[in-house]
Short mmCIF file of C-alpha atoms and ligand atoms in Angstrom, two decimals:
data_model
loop_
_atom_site.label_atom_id
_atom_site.label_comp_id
_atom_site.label_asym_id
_atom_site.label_seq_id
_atom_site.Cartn_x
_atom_site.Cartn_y
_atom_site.Cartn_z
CA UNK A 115 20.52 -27.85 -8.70
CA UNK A 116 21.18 -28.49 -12.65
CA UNK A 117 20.98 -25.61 -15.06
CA UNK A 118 19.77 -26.25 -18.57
CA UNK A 119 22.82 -25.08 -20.96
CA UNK A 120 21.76 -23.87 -24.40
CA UNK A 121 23.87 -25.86 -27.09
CA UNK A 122 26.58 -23.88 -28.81
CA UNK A 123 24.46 -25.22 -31.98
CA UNK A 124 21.29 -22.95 -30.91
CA UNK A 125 20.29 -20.54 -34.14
CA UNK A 126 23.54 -21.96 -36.43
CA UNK A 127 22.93 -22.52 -40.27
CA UNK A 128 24.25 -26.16 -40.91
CA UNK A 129 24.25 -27.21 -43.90
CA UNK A 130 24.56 -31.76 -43.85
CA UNK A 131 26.13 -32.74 -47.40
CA UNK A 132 25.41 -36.75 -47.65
CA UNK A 133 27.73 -38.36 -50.35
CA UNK A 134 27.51 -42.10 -51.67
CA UNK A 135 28.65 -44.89 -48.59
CA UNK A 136 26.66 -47.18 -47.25
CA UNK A 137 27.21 -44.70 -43.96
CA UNK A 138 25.03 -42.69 -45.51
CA UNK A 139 21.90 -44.73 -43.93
CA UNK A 140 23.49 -42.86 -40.12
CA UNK A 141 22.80 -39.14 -41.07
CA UNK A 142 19.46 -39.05 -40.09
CA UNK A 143 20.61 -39.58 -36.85
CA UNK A 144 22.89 -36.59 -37.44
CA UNK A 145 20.33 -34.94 -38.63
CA UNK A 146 18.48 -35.22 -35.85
CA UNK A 147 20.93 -34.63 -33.24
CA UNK A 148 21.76 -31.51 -34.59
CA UNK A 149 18.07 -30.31 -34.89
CA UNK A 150 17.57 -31.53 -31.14
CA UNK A 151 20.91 -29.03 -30.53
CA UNK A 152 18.59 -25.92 -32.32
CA UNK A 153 20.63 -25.86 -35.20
CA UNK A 154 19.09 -24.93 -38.91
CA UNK A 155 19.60 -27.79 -41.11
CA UNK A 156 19.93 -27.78 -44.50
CA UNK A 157 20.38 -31.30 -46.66
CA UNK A 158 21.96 -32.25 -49.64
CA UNK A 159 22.63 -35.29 -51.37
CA UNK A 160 24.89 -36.49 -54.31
CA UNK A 161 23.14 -39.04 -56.96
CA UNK A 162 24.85 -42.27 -55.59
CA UNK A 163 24.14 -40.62 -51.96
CA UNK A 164 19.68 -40.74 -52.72
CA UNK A 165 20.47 -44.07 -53.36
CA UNK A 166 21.39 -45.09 -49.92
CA UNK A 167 19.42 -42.86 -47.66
CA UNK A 168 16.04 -41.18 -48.59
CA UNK A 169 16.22 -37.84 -49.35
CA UNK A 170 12.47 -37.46 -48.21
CA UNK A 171 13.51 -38.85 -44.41
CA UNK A 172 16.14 -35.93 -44.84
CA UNK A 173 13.63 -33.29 -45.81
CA UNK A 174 11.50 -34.48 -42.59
CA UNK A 175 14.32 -34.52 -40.06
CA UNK A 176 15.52 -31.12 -41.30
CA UNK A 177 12.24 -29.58 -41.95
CA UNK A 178 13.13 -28.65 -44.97
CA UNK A 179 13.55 -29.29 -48.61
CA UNK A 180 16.50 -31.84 -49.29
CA UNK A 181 18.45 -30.80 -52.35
CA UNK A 182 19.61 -33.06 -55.23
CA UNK A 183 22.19 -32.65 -57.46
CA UNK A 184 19.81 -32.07 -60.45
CA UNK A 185 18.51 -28.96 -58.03
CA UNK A 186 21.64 -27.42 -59.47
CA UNK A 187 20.28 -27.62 -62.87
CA UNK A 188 17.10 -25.95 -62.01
CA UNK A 189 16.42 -23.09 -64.50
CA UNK A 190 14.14 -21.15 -61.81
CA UNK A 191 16.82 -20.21 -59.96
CA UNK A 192 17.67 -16.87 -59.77
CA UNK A 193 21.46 -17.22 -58.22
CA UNK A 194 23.53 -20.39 -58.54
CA UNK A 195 22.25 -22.95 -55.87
CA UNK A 196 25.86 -23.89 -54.58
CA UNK A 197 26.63 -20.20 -54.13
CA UNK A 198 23.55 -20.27 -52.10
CA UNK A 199 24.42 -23.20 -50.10
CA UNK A 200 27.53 -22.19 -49.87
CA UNK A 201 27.40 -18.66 -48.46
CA UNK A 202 23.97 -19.94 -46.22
CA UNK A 203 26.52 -22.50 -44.35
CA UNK A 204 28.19 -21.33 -41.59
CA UNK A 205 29.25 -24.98 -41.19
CA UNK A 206 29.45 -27.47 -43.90
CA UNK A 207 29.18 -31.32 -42.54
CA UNK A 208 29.92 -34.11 -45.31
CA UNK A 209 28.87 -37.24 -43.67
CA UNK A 210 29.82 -39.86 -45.13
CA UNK A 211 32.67 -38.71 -47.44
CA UNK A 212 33.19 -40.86 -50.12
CA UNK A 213 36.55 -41.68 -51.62
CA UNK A 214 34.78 -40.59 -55.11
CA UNK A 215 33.97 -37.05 -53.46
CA UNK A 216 37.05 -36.94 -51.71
CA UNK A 217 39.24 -37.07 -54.87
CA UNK A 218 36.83 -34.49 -56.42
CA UNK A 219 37.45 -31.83 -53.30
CA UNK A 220 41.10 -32.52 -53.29
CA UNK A 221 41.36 -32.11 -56.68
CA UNK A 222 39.94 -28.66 -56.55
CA UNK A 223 36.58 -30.44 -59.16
CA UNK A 224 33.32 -28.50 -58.99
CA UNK A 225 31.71 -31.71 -60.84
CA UNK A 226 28.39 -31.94 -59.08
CA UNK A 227 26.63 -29.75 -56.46
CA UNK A 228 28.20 -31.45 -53.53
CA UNK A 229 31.80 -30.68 -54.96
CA UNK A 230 30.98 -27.13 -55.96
CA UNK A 231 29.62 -26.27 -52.43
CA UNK A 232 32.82 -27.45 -51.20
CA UNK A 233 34.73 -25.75 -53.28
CA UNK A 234 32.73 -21.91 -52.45
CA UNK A 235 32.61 -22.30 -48.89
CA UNK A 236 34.73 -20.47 -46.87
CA UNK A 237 32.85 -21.81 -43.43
CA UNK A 238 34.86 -24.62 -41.88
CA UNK A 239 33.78 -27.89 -43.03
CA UNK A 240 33.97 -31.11 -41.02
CA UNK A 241 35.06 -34.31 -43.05
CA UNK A 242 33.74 -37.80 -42.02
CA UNK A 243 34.76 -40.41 -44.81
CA UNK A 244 33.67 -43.80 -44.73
CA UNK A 245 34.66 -47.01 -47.03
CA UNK A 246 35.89 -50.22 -47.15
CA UNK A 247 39.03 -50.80 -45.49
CA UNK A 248 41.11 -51.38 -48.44
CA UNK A 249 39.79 -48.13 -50.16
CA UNK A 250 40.75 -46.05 -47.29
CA UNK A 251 43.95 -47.32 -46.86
CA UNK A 252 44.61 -46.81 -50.93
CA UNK A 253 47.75 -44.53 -51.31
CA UNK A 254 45.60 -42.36 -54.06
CA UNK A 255 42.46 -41.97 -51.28
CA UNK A 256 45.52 -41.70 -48.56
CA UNK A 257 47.16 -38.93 -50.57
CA UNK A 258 43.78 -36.83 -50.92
CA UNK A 259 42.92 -36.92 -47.59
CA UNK A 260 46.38 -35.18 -46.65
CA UNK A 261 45.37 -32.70 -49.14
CA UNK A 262 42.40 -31.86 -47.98
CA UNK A 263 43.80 -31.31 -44.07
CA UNK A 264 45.48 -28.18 -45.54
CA UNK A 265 42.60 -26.74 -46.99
CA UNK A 266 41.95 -23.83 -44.34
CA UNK A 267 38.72 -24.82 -42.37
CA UNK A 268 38.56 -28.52 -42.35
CA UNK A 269 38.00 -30.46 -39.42
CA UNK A 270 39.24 -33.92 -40.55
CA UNK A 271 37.01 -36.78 -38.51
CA UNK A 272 39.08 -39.98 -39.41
CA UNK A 273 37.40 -42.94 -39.56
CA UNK A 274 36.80 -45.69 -37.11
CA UNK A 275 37.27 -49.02 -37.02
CA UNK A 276 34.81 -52.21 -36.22
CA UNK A 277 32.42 -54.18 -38.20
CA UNK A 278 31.95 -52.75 -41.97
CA UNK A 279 29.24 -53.26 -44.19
CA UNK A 280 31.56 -55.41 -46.53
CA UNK A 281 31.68 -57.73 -43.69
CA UNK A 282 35.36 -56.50 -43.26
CA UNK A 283 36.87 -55.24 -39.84
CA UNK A 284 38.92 -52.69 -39.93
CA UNK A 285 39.33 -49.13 -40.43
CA UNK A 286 36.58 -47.15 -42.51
CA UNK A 287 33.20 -46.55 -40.64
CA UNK A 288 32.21 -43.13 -40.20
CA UNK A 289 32.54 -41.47 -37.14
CA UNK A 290 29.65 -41.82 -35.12
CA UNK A 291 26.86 -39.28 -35.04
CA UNK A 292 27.25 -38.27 -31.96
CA UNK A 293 31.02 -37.77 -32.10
CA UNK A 294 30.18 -35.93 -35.42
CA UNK A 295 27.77 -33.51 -33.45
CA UNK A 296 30.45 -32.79 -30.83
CA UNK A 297 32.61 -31.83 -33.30
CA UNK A 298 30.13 -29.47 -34.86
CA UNK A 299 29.70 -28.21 -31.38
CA UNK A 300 33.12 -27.76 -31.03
CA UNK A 301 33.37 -25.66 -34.28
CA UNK A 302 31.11 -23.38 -32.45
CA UNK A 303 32.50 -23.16 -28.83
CA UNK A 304 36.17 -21.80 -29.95
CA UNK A 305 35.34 -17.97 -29.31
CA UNK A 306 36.52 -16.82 -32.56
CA UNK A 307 34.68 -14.33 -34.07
CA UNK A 308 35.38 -15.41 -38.02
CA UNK A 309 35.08 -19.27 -37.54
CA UNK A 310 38.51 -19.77 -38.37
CA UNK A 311 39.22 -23.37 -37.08
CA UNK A 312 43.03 -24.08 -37.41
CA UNK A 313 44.42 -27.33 -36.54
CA UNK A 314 47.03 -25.31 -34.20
CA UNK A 315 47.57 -28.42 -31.85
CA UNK A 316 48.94 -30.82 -35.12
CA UNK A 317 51.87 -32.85 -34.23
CA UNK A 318 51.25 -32.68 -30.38
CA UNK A 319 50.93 -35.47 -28.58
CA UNK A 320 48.42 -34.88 -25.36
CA UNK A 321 47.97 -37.21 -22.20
CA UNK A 322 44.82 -36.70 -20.46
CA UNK A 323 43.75 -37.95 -16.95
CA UNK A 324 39.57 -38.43 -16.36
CA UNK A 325 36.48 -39.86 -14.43
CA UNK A 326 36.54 -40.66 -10.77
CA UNK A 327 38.71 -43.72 -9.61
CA UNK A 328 37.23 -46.35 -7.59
CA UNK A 329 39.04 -48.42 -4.49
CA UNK A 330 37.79 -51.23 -3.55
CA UNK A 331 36.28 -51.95 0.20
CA UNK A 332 35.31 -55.53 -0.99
CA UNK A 333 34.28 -57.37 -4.13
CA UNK A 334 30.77 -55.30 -4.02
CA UNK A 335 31.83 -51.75 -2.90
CA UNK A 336 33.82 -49.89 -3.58
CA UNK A 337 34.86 -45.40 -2.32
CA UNK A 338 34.79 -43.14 -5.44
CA UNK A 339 33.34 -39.47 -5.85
CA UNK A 340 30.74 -37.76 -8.06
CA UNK A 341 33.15 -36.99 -11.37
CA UNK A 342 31.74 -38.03 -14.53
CA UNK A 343 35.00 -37.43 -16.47
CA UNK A 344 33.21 -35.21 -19.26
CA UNK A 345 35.52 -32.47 -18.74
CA UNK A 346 38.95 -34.41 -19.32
CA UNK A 347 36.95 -36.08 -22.03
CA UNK A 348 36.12 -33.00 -23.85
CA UNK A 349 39.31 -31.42 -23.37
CA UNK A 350 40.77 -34.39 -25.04
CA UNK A 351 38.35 -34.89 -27.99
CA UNK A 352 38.64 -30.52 -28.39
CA UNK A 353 42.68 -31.22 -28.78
CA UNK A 354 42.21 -33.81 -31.51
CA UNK A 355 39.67 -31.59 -33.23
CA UNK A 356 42.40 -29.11 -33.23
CA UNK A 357 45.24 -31.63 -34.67
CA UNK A 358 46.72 -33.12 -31.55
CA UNK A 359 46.96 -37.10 -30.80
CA UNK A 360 45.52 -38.04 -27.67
CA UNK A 361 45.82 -40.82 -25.29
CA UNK A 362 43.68 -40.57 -22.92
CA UNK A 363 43.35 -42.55 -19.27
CA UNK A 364 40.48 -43.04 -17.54
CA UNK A 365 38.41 -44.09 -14.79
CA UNK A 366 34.52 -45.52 -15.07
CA UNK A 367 32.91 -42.43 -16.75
CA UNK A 368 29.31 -40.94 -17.44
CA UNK A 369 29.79 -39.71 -20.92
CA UNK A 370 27.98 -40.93 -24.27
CA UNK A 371 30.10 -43.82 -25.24
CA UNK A 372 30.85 -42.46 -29.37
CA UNK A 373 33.32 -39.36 -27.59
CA UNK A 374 35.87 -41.64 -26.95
CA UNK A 375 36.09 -42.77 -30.98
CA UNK A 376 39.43 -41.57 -31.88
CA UNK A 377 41.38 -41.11 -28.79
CA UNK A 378 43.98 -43.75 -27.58
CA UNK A 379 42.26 -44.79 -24.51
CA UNK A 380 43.54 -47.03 -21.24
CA UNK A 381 40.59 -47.94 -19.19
CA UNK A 382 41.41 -48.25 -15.43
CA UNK A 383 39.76 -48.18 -12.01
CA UNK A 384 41.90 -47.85 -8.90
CA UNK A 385 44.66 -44.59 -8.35
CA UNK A 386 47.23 -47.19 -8.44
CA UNK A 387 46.26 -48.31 -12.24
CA UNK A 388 45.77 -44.55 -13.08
CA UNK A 389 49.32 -43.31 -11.35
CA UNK A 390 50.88 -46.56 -13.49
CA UNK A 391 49.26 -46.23 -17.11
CA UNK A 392 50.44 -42.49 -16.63
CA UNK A 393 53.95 -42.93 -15.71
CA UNK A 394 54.00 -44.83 -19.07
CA UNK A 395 52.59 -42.88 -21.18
CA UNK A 396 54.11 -39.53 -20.09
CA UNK A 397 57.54 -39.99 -21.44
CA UNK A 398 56.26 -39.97 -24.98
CA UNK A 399 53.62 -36.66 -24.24
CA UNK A 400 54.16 -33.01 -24.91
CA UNK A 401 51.36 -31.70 -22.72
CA UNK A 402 49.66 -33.75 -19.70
CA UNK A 403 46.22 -32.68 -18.38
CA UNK A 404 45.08 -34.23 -15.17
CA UNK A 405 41.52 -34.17 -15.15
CA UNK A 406 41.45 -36.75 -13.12
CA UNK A 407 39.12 -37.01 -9.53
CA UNK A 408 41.48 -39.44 -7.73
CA UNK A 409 40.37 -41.16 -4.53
CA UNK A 410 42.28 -39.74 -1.51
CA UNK A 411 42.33 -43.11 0.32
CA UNK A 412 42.74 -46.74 -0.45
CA UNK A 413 42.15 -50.17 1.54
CA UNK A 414 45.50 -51.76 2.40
CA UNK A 415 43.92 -55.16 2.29
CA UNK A 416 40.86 -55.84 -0.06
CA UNK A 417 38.71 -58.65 1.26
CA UNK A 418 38.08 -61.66 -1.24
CA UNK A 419 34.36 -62.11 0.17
CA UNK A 420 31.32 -59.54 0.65
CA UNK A 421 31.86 -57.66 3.97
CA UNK A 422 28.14 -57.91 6.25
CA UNK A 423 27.03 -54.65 7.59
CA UNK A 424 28.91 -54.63 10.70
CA UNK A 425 32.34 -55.65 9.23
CA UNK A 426 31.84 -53.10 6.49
CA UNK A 427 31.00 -50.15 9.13
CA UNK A 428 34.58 -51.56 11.04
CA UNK A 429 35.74 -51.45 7.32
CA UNK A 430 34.91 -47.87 6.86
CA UNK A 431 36.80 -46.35 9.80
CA UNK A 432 40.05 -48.49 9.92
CA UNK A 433 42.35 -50.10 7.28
CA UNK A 434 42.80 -46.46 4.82
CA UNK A 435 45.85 -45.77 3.92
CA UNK A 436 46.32 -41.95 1.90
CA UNK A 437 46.74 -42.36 -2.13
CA UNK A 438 50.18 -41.01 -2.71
CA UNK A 439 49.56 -37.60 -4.87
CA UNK A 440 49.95 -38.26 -8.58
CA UNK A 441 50.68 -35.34 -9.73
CA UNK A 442 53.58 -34.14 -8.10
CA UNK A 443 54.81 -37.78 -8.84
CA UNK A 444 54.66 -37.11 -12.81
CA UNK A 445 55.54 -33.56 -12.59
CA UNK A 446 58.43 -35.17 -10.21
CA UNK A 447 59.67 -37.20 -13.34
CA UNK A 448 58.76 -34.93 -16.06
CA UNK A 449 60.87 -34.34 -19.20
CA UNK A 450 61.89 -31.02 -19.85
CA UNK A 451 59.38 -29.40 -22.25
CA UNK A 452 56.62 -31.07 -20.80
CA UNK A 453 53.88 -28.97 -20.18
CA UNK A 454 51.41 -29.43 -17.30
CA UNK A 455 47.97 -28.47 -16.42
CA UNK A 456 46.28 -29.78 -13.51
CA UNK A 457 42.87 -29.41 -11.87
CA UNK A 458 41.46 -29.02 -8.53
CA UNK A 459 38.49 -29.47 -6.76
CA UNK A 460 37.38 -27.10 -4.22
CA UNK A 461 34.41 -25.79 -1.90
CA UNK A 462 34.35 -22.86 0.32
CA UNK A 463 34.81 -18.89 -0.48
CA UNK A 464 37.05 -17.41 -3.20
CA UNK A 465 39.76 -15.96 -1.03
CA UNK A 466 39.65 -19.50 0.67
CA UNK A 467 39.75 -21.49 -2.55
CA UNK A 468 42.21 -19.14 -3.94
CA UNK A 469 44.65 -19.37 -1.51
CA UNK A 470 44.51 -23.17 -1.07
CA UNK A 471 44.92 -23.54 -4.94
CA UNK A 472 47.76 -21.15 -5.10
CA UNK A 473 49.45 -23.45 -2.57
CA UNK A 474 48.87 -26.47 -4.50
CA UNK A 475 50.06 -25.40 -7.77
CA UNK A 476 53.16 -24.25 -5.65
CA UNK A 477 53.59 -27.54 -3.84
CA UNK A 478 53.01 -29.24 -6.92
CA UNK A 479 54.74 -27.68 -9.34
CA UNK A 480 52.47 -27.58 -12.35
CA UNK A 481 52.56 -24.62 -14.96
CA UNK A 482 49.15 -24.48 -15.27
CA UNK A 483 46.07 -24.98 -12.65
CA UNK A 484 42.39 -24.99 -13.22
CA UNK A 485 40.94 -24.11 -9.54
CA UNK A 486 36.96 -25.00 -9.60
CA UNK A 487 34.47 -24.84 -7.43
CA UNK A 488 32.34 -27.69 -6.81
CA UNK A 489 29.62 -26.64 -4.18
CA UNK A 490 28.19 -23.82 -6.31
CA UNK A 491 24.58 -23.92 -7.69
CA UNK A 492 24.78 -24.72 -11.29
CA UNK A 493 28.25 -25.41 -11.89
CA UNK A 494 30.63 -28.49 -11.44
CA UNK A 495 30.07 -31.94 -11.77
CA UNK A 496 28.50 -33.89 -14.96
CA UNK A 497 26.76 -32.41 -17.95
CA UNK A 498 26.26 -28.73 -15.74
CA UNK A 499 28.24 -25.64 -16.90
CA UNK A 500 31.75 -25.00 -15.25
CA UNK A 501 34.21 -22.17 -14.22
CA UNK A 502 36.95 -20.65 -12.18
CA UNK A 503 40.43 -19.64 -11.61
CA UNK A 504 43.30 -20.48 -13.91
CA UNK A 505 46.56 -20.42 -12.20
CA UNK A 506 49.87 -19.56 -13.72
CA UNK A 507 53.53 -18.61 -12.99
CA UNK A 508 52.47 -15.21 -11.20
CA UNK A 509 49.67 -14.65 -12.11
CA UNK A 510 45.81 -15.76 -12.14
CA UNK A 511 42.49 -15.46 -14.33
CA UNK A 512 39.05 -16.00 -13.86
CA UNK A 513 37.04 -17.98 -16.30
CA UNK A 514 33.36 -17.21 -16.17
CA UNK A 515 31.23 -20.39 -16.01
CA UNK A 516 30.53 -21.75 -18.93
CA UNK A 517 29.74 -24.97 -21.25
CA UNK A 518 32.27 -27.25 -20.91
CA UNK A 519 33.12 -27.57 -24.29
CA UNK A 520 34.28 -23.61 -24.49
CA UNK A 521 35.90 -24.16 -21.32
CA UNK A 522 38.11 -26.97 -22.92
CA UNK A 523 38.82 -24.68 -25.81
CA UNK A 524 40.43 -21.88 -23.18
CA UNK A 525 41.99 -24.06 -21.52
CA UNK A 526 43.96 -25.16 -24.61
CA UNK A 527 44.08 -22.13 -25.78
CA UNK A 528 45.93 -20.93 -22.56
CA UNK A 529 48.35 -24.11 -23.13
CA UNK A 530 49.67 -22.63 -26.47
CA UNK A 531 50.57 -19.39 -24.92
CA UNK A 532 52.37 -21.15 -21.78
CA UNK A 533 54.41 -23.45 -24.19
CA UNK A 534 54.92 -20.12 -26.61
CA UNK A 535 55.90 -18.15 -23.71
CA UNK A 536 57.82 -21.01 -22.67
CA UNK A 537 59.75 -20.83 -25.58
CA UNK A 538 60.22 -17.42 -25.91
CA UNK A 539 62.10 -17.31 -22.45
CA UNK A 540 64.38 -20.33 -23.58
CA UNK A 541 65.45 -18.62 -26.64
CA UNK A 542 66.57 -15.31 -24.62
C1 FMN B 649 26.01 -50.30 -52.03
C2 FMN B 649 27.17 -49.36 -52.26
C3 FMN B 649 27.92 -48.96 -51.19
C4 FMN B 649 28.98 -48.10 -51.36
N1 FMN B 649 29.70 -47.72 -50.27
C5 FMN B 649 30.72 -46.86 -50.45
C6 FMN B 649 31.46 -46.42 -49.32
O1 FMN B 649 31.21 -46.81 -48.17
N2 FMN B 649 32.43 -45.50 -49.51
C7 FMN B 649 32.76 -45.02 -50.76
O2 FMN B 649 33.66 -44.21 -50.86
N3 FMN B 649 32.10 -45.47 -51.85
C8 FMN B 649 31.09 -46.36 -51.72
N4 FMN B 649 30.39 -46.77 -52.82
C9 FMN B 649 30.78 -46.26 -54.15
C10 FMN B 649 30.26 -44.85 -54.38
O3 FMN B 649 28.88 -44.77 -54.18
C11 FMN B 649 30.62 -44.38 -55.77
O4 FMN B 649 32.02 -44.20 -55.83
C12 FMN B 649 29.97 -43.09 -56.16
O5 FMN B 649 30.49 -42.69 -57.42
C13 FMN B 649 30.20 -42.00 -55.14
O6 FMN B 649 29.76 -40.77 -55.68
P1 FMN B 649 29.49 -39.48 -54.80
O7 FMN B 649 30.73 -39.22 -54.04
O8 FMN B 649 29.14 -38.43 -55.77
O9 FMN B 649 28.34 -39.80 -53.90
C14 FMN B 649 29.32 -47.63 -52.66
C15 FMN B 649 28.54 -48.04 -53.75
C16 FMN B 649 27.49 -48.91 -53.56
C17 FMN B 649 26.68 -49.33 -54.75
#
């Protein structure tokens, strides 16, 4: 049975700052999303920013007032409207970030309502810029973007590439709104108390396994399981929110199509293509997560032609051959330094699921294993809560079930400390 979640967005004050790109015409869908969530929206809009979107459609989605940068002005106030804003917000989105109020933030301007916001906030604020290729790629607009990743707070959304308004491809279009929402939800899921959002995982470079793969019985069928890969997927997109590069491989997967933008992805279908894009990518990876639901058997011989019912039932009990196991493979060939968390599967009682995990994270070799349990109302597969067991060197810890967004966040959180621990010991 599914369980509705409530969104980590439920009750937040959001405050949606819409500068002057042609991106600006995607908010409302932003907007909208977030409202859906249960978040409180709040609106504002920069001059060149009312010209592209209508503030009024803003005011609808929100339910409330959109504010202008003449609102500023407005001698009826009785406090200063960015302070307002400002101290309202316990998130700041600006979506789309021009290069015009980019230079202004990094600059450290209060010229204009959006800029001054930006400037008194001391929520995080998420940063989606969008422009023509050629502007973003400008060493002044390169420079300020920098800058503004070591303001404390920001969540930096780079842009995406594809089809611009210009008629250009390349890089430049805002990050979609649903990848945009995620993010917001993942402000929100990280468990700390002050809403400090540190880009702790900069400069690490992540490989993540997810989805279900599929093995072909002919050209028609195919033996797969019930994984819809969203939690490798949001473990990867929580480690790029918190710095990291990730390159992530996957099977067919059940997730909105906008949370892959900004991950290095390798699409593949069979254990065999998953085992290979792996081996290549690990070399170059600090950290590999294997999300991954891999099939435990595979044809020897796939059939060119579509098996009839009674070949396909002689199909289905002879001709299997085991998948070899993929992660004692990789953890087999692993570089020193390389950190490993793995995941598993199970059904059956805690003491029983316990004790099988311990075995495989012994057998395997990982440092870290996620043990969860998959016949358990409520929990497990697809968009439905999940929880556990994590697994270490000596020691284990449960993780209540929960969204799988906070789950990610744990999860890397517990990566730091292994790698910190882990080099700790080496220097002693
Ligand atoms: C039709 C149109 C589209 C524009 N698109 C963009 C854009 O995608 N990105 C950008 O940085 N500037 C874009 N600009 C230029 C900005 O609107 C301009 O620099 C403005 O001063 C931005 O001010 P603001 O940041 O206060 O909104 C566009 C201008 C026009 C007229």
């Amino acid at each position: 049975m599914k369980t509705e979640q409530a969104s980590p967005l439920r009750g937040r004050r959001v405050l949606v700052a819409v500068s002057g790109s042609i991106a600006a015409v995607k908010t409302p869908l932003l907007v909208s999303a977030l409202i859906k969530a249960g978040a409180e929206v709040r609106c504002l809009v920069t001059t060149s920013g009312a010209a592209l979107v209508s503030p009024v459609a803003l005011a609808s989605l929100s339910r409330h007032r959109c504010y202008l940068e003449a609102d500023q002005w407005n001698p009826a106030a009785s406090r200063p409207l960015h302070i307002e804003l400002a101290e309202w917000a316990e998130l700041t989105i600006v979506a789309p970030l021009s290069a015009s109020s980019l230079a202004r933030w990094s600059q450290g301007s209060a010229d204009g309502l959006l800029a001054s916001v930006l400037l008194a906030t001391e929520a995080p604020v998420i940063a989606a810029p969008a422009m023509n290729t050629a502007m973003w790629r400008h060493p002044a607009v390169q420079s300020n973007w920098l800058q503004i990743q070591s303001f404390p707070g920001v969540v930096p959304l780079l842009p995406a590439s594809g089809l611009l308004a210009c008629d250009r491809v390349g890089d430049g279009r805002m990050a979609d709104p649903l990848l945009i929402e995620l993010a917001a939800a993942s402000v929100f899921s990280r468990g700390l108390g002050t809403l400090d959002v540190p880009l702790d995982w900069s400069g690490m470079s992540v490989l993540i396994s997810a989805g279900p793969t599929q093995e072909s019985i002919d050209p028609v069928r195919f033996l797969s399981n019930r994984s819809s890969g969203r939690m490798g997927v949001l473990l990867a997109q929580a480690a790029r929110f918190r710095g990291a590069t990730v390159h992530l491989v996957h099977g067919p997967l059940g997730i909105p199509d906008a949370w892959l933008e900004g991950l290095q992805c390798t699409a593949v279908e069979s254990a065999a293509e998953l085992g290979t894009a792996l081996q290549l990518a690990q070399p170059r990876s600090d950290v590999l997560v294997m999300a991954a639901a891999v099939a435990d058997l595979r044809r020897d011989v796939a059939p060119p032609g579509k098996l009839t019912k009674l070949e396909l039932q002689q199909a289905l009990t002879s001709g299997w051959t085991e998948v070899p196991d993929l992660l004692s493979n990789l953890i087999r060939q692993r570089h020193p330094g390389l950190l490993v968390l793995g995941f598993s599967a199970l059904t059956g009682s805690d003491a029983h699921l316990l004790e099988l995990a311990e075995s495989k994270r012994l057998a395997k070799g990982c440092d870290l294993l996620m043990v969860n349990p998959v016949d358990r109302d409520g929990q497990g597969f697809g968009d439905q809560p999940n929880g556990g067991w994590l697994l270490g060197d000596g020691w284990r810890r449960e993780l209540p079930v929960t969204a799988k967004l906070s789950l990610a966040h744990q999860l890397l959180d517990a990566l730091l400390k292994a790698r910190d621990q882990a080099a700790a010991s080496m220097e002693s």
